[in-house]
Tab-separated table of C-alpha atoms in Angstrom:
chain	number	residue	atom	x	y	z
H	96	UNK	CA	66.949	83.963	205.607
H	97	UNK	CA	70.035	86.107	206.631
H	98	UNK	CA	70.732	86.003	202.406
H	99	UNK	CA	67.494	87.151	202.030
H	100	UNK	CA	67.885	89.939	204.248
H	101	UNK	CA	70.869	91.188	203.169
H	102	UNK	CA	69.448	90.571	199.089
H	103	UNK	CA	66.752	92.908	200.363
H	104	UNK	CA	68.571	95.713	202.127
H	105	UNK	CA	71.005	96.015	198.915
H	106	UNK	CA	67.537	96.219	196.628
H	107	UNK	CA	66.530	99.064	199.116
H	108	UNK	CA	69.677	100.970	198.979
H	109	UNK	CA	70.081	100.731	195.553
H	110	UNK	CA	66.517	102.087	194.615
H	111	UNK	CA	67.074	104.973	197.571
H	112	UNK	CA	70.766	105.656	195.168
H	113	UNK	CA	69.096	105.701	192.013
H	114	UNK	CA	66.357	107.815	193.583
H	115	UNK	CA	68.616	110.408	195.212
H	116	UNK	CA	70.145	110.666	191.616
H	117	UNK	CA	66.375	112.314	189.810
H	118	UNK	CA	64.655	115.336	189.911
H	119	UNK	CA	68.614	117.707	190.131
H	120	UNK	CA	67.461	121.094	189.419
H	121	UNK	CA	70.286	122.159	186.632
H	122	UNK	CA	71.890	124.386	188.507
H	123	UNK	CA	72.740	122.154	191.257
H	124	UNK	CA	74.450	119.957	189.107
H	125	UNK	CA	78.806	121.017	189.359
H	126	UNK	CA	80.217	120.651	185.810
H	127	UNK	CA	82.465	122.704	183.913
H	128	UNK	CA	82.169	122.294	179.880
H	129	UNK	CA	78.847	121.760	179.770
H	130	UNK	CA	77.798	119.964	176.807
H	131	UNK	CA	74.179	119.156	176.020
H	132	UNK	CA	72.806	117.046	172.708
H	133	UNK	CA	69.058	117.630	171.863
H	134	UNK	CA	68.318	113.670	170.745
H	135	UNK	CA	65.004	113.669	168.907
H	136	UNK	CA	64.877	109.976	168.402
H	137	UNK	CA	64.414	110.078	172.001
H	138	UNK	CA	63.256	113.432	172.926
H	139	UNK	CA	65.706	113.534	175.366
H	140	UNK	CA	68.432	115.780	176.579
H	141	UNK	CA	72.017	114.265	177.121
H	142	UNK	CA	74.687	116.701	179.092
H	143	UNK	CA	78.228	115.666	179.801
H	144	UNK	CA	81.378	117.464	180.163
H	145	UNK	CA	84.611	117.454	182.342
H	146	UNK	CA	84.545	114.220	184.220
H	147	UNK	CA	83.136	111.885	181.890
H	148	UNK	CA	79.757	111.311	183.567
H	149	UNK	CA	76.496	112.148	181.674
H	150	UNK	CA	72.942	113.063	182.734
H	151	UNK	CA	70.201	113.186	181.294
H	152	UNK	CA	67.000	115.370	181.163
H	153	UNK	CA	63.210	115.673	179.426
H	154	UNK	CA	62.932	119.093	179.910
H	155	UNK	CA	66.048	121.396	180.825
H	156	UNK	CA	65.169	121.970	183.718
H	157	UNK	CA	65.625	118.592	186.203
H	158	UNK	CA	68.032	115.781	185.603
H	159	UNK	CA	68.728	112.289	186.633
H	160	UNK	CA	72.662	111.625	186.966
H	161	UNK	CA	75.676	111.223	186.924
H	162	UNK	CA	75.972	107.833	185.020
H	163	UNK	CA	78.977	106.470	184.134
H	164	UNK	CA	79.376	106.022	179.820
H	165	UNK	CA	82.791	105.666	179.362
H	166	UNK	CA	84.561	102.440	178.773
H	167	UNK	CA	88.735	102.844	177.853
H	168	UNK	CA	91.487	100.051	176.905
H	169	UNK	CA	93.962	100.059	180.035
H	170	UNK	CA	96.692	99.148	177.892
H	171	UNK	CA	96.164	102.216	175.583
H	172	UNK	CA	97.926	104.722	175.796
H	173	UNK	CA	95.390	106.624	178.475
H	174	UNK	CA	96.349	104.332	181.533
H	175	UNK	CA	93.998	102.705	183.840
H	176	UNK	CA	92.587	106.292	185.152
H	177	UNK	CA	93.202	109.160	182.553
H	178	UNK	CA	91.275	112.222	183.550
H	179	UNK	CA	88.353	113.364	181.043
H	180	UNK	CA	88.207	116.703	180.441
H	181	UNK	CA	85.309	118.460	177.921
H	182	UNK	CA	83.067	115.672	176.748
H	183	UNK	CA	81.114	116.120	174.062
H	184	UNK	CA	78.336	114.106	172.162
H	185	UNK	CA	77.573	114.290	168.200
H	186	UNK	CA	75.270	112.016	166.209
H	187	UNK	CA	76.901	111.409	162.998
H	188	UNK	CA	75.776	109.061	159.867
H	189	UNK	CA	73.439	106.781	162.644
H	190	UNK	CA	76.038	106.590	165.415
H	191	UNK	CA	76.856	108.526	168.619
H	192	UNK	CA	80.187	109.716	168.820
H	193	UNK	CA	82.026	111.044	172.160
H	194	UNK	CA	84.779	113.100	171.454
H	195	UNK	CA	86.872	114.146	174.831
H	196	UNK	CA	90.346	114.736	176.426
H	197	UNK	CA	92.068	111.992	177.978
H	198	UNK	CA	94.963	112.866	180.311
H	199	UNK	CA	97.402	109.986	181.185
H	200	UNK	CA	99.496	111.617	184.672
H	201	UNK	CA	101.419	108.600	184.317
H	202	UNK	CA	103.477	109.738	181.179
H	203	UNK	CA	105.498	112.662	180.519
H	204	UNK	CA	106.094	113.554	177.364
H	205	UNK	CA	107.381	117.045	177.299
H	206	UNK	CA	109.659	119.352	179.651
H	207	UNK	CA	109.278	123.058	178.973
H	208	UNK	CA	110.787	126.195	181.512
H	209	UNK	CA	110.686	123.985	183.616
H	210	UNK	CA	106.981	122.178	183.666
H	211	UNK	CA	106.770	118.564	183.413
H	212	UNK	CA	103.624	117.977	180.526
H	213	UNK	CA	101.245	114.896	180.935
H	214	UNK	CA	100.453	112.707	178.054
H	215	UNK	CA	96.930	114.662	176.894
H	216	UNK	CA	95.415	114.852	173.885
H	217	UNK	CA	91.801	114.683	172.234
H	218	UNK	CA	90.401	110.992	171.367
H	219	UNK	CA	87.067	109.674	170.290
H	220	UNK	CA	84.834	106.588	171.193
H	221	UNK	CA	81.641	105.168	169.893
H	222	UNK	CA	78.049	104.038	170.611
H	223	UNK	CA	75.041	102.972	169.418
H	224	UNK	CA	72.897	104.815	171.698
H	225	UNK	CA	73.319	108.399	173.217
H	226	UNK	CA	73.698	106.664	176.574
H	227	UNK	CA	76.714	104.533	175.905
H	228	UNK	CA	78.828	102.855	176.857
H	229	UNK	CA	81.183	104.495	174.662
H	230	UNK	CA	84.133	102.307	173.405
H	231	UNK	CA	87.533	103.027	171.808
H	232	UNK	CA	87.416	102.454	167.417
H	233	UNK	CA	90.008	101.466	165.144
H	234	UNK	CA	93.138	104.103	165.740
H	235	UNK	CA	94.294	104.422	169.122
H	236	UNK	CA	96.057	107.832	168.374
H	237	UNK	CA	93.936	110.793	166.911
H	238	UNK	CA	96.813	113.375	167.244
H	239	UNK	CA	100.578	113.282	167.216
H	240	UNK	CA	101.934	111.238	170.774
H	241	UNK	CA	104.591	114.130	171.536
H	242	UNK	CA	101.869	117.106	171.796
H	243	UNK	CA	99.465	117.843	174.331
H	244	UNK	CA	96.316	118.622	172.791
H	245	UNK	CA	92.606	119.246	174.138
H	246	UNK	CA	88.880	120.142	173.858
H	247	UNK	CA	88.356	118.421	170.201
H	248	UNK	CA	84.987	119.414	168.652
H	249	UNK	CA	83.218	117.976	165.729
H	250	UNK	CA	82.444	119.496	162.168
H	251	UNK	CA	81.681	118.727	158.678
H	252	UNK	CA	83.117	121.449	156.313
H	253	UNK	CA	81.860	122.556	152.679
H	254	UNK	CA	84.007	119.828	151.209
H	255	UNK	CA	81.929	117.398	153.154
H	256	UNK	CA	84.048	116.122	154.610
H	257	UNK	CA	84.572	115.430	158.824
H	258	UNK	CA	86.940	117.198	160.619
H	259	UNK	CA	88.394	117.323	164.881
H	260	UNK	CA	88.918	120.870	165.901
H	261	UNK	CA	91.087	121.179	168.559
H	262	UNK	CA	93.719	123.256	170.844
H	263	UNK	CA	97.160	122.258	170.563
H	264	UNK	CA	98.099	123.597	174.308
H	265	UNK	CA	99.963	126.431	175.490
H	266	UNK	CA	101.966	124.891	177.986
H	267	UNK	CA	103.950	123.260	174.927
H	268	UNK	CA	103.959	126.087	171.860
H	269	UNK	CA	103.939	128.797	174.364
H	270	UNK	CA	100.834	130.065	172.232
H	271	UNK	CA	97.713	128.036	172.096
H	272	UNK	CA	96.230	127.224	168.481
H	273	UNK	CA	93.344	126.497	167.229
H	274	UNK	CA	93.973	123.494	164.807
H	275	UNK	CA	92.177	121.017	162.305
H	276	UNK	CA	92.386	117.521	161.234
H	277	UNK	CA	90.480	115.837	159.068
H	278	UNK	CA	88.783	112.450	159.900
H	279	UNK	CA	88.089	109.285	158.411
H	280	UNK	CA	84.183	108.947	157.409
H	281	UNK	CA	83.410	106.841	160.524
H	282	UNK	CA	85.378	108.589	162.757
H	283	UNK	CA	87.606	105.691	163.487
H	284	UNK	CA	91.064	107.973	163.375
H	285	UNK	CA	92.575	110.692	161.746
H	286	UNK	CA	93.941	111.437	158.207
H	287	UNK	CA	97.104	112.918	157.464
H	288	UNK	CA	98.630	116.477	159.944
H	289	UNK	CA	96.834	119.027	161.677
H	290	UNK	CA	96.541	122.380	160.352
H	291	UNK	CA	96.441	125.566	162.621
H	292	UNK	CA	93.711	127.868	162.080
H	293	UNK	CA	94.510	130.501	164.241
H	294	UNK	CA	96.737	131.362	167.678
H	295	UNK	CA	95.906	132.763	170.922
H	296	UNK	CA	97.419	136.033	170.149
H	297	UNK	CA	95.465	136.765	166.829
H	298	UNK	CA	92.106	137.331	169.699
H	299	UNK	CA	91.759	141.280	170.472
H	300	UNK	CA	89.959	141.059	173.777
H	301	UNK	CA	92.181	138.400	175.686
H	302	UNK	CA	94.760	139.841	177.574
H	303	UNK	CA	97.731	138.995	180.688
H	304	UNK	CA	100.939	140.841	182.002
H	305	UNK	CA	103.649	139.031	180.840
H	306	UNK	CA	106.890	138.511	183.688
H	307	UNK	CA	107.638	142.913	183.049
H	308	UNK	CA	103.856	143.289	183.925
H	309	UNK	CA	103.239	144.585	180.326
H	310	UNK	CA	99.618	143.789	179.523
H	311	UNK	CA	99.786	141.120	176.143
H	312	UNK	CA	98.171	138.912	174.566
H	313	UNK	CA	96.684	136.092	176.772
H	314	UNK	CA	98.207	132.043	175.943
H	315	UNK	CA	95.585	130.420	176.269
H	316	UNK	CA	92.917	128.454	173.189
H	317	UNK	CA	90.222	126.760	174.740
H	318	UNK	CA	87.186	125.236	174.285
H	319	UNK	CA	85.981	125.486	170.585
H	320	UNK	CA	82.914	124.933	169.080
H	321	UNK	CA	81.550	125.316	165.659
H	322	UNK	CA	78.022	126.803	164.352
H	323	UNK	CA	76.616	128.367	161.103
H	324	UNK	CA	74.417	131.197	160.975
H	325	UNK	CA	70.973	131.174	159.244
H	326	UNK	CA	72.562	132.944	157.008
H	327	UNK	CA	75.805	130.637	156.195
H	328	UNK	CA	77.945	132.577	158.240
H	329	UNK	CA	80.807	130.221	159.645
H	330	UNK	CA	81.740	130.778	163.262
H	331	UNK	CA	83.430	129.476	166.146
H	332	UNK	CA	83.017	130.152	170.053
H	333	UNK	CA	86.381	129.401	171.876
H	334	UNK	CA	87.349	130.568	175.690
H	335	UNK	CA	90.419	132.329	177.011
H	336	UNK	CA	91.200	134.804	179.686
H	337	UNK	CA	91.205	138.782	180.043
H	338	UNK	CA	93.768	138.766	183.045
H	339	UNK	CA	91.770	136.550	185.942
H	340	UNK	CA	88.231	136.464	184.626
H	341	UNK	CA	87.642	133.352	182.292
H	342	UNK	CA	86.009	134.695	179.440
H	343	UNK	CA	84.685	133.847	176.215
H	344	UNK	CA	84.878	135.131	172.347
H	345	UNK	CA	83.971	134.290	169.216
H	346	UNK	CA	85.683	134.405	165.614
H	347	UNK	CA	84.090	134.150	162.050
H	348	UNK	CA	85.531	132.458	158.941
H	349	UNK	CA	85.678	135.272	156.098
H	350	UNK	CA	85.274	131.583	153.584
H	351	UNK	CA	82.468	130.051	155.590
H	352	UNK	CA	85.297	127.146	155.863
H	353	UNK	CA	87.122	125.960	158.242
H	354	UNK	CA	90.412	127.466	156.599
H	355	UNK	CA	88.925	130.937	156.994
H	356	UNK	CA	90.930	133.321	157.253
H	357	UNK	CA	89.370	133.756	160.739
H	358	UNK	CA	88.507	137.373	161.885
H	359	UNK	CA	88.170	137.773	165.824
H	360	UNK	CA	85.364	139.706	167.333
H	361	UNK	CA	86.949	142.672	169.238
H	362	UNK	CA	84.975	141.796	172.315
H	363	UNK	CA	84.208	138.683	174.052
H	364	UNK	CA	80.239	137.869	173.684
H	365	UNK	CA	80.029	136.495	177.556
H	366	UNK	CA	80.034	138.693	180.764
H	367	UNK	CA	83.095	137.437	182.923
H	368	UNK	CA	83.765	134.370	183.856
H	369	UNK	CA	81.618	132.735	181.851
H	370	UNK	CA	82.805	129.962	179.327
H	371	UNK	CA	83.499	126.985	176.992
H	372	UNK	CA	80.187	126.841	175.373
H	373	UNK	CA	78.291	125.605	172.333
H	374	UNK	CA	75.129	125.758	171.174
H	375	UNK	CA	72.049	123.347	170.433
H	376	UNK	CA	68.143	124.031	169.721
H	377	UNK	CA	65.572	122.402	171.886
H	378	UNK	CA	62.962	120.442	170.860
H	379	UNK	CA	60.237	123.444	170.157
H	380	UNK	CA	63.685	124.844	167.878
H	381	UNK	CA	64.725	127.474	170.574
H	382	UNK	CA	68.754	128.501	170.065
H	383	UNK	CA	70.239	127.582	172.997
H	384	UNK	CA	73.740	128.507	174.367
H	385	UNK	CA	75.178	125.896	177.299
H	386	UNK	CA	78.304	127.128	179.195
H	387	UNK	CA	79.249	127.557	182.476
H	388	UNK	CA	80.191	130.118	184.716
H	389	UNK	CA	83.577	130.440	186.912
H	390	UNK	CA	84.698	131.307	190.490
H	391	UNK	CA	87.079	130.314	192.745
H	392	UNK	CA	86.026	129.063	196.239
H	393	UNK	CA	87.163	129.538	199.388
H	394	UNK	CA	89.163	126.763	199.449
H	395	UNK	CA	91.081	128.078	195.683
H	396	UNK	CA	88.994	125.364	194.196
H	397	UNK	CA	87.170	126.346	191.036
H	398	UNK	CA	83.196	126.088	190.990
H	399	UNK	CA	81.535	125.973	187.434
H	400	UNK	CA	77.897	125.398	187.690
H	401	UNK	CA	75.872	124.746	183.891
H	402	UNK	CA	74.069	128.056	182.698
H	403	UNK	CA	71.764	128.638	179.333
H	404	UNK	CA	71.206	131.296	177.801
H	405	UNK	CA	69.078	132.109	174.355
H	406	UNK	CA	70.513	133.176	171.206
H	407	UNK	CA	69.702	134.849	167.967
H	408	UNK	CA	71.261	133.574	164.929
H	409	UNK	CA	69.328	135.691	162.097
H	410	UNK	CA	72.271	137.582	160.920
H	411	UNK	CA	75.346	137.342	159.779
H	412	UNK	CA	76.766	137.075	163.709
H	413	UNK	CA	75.226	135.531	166.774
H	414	UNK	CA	74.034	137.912	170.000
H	415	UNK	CA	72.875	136.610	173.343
H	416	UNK	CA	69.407	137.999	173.961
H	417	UNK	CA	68.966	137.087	177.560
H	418	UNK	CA	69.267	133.974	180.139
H	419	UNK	CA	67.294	130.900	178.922
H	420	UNK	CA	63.875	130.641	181.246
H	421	UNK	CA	63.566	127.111	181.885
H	422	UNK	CA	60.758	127.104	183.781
H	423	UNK	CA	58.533	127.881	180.363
C-alpha cells in the first residue's frame, strides 16, 4: 500500500512538472541565441539556443519546454559538463543535425595577456527526429584542438557542397574571424583547414576605445548565419558590439559564395542590443527573423529574452519591416 502511495504521488508530480512546462508565452521563455526550425513533416516549431535545451511550439506564440536533447561522450574531449552555447537545428539529406559550442572549463589550451582560454570550439551531433536525442558522429574534432572557436552555422554553397561557418574567437587572434570549413556529405567531420572570410575590423558600424580611449574597431565575430535573397543575393547576419550595446549587422557576398569578397553594410540592421539572429519562414511562408534582445540586470547578469520580427527579402538586401504579431 505505502508503494502504492508513493507510485501515485510521483505519477502526480510528474504530470503537475510536465504541466507547469506548456502553454510559456514566448517571451517568458530566457534564452539568448534563439534558434527556431520550421519542421513541416511535423508542423511544428523547434527553438533551442544557449543551454542546450529545446522547446517546442504549434504556433509561435506558446511553448512547452525546456527538454533536454543532448547526449555527449564523457571521455571526448568536452568533459562530463561542457557548457552549450548557440544551438542550432538544420535538416539536411533526411537527418537532423545540431550544430553548437561545447566549452570544456576543465582544459586550457591557450594563455594570452594574461587570460587563461577554455577548450571551446563548434561540434555537431545527429538525430533522426527534430526532438533528439542528439548523439556525437564519426570525428570527434570538427576544428583544430589549439583554437577556441564558436557559433558554427550550416550552409551549402554553389559548389554544392556543405560547409560550418564559424568564429574563430577574439580572445585568441586578438581579432575575431569569420571562417569556413567544408564538411563531409553527412556531416560526420570536417575536410581539410578553415578559411577566413572576413575579420572583425573589416565591419564599419562596430566600434570600442581601445586602452588610449581611441574609438576602433570592435574584436568581437559572433553569431553568423547564412540566407539568400529572392533574388540570389548571398548574405550573412553576424553580431558584435558598438561600445556597450550588443548589436547586430549584416554583410553580402559580391560572388553569391561563401568566398565573397564580403562587403559590410555601413549600419547595423537591429536597434541596440538586439542580436545573434537567423531567419526561417513559418508555415503560411512568412520571413521571419528570431534573435534576442540584451540587458544587464541588476544583479550584472545578462537577460536575453527571444524576439521576432518580419522581414522582406524581395531585393537584392534584406530590411526589417516591423515586430512579428504573433497573435495573428
Amino acid at each position: 500500500m505505502k508503494l502504492t502511495c508513493i507510485t501515485l504521488i510521483f505519477v502526480l508530480f510528474s504530470a503537475v512538472t510536465q504541466a507547469q512546462k506548456k502553454n510559456i508565452p514566448l517571451d517568458s521563455i530566457r534564452l539568448s541565441d534563439p534558434y527556431i526550425l520550421a519542421d513541416k513533416d511535423s508542423q511544428t516549431y523547434f527553438m533551442t539556443g544557449t543551454g542546450g535545451k529545446l522547446w517546442k511550439s504549434k504556433n509561435l506564440k506558446f511553448w512547452e519546454g525546456p527538454f533536454t536533447v543532448v547526449e555527449i561522450d564523457p571521455e571526448s574531449w568536452m568533459g562530463e559538463n561542457p557548457m552549450i552555447w548557440a544551438a542550432e537545428l538544420h535538416k539536411y539529406q533526411d537527418k537532423y543535425y545540431y550544430f553548437a559550442t561545447f566549452t570544456n572549463r576543465d582544459t586550457i589550451i591557450d594563455t594570452v595577456a594574461g587570460n587563461e582560454i577554455e577548450r571551446r570550439a563548434s561540434h555537431i551531433l545527429v538525430s533522426d527526429q527534430p526532438q533528439g536525442p542528439y548523439k556525437p558522429m564519426e570525428d570527434e574534432i570538427y576544428l583544430p584542438a589549439d583554437k577556441p572557436t564558436l557559433d558554427g552555422t550550416f550552409w551549402v554553397d554553389e559548389d554544392q557542397k556543405p560547409y560550418m561557418i564559424y568564429c574563430h574567437e577574439w580572445l585568441q587572434n586578438g581579432n575575431g574571424t569569420m571562417e569556413k570549413i567544408q564538411l563531409k556529405s553527412d556531416l560526420s567531420g570536417s575536410i581539410g583547414k578553415g578559411k577566413i572570410l572576413f575579420r572583425a575590423k573589416d565591419s564599419p558600424w562596430s566600434k570600442e576605445r581601445n586602452e588610449k580611449g581611441e574609438v576602433v574597431a570592435n574584436k568581437v565575430t559572433d553569431g553568423p548565419f547564412l540566407f539568400k535573397t529572392e533574388t540570389g543575393k548571398l548574405g550573412m547576419l553576424w553580431t558584435s558590439w558598438v561600445f556597450q550595446d550588443y548589436v547586430q549587422g549584416v554583410a553580402y557576398s559580391k560572388s553569391s559564395t561563401l568566398d565573397g569578397p564580403w562587403i559590410q553594410e555601413e549600419k547595423p540592421i537591429t536597434p541596440p542590443n538586439f542580436g545573434h539572429g537567423m531567419m526561417f519562414k513559418t508555415f503560411d511562408e512568412k520571413l521571419i527573423m528570431a534573435l534576442h534582445s540584451h540587458r544587464v540586470g541588476s544583479q550584472g547578469n545578462y537577460i536575453r529574452i527571444p524576439n521576432l520580427l518580419e522581414v522582406d527579402d524581395s531585393q537584392d538586401k534584406i530590411y526589417i519591416t516591423g515586430k512579428f504579431n504573433i497573435n495573428n
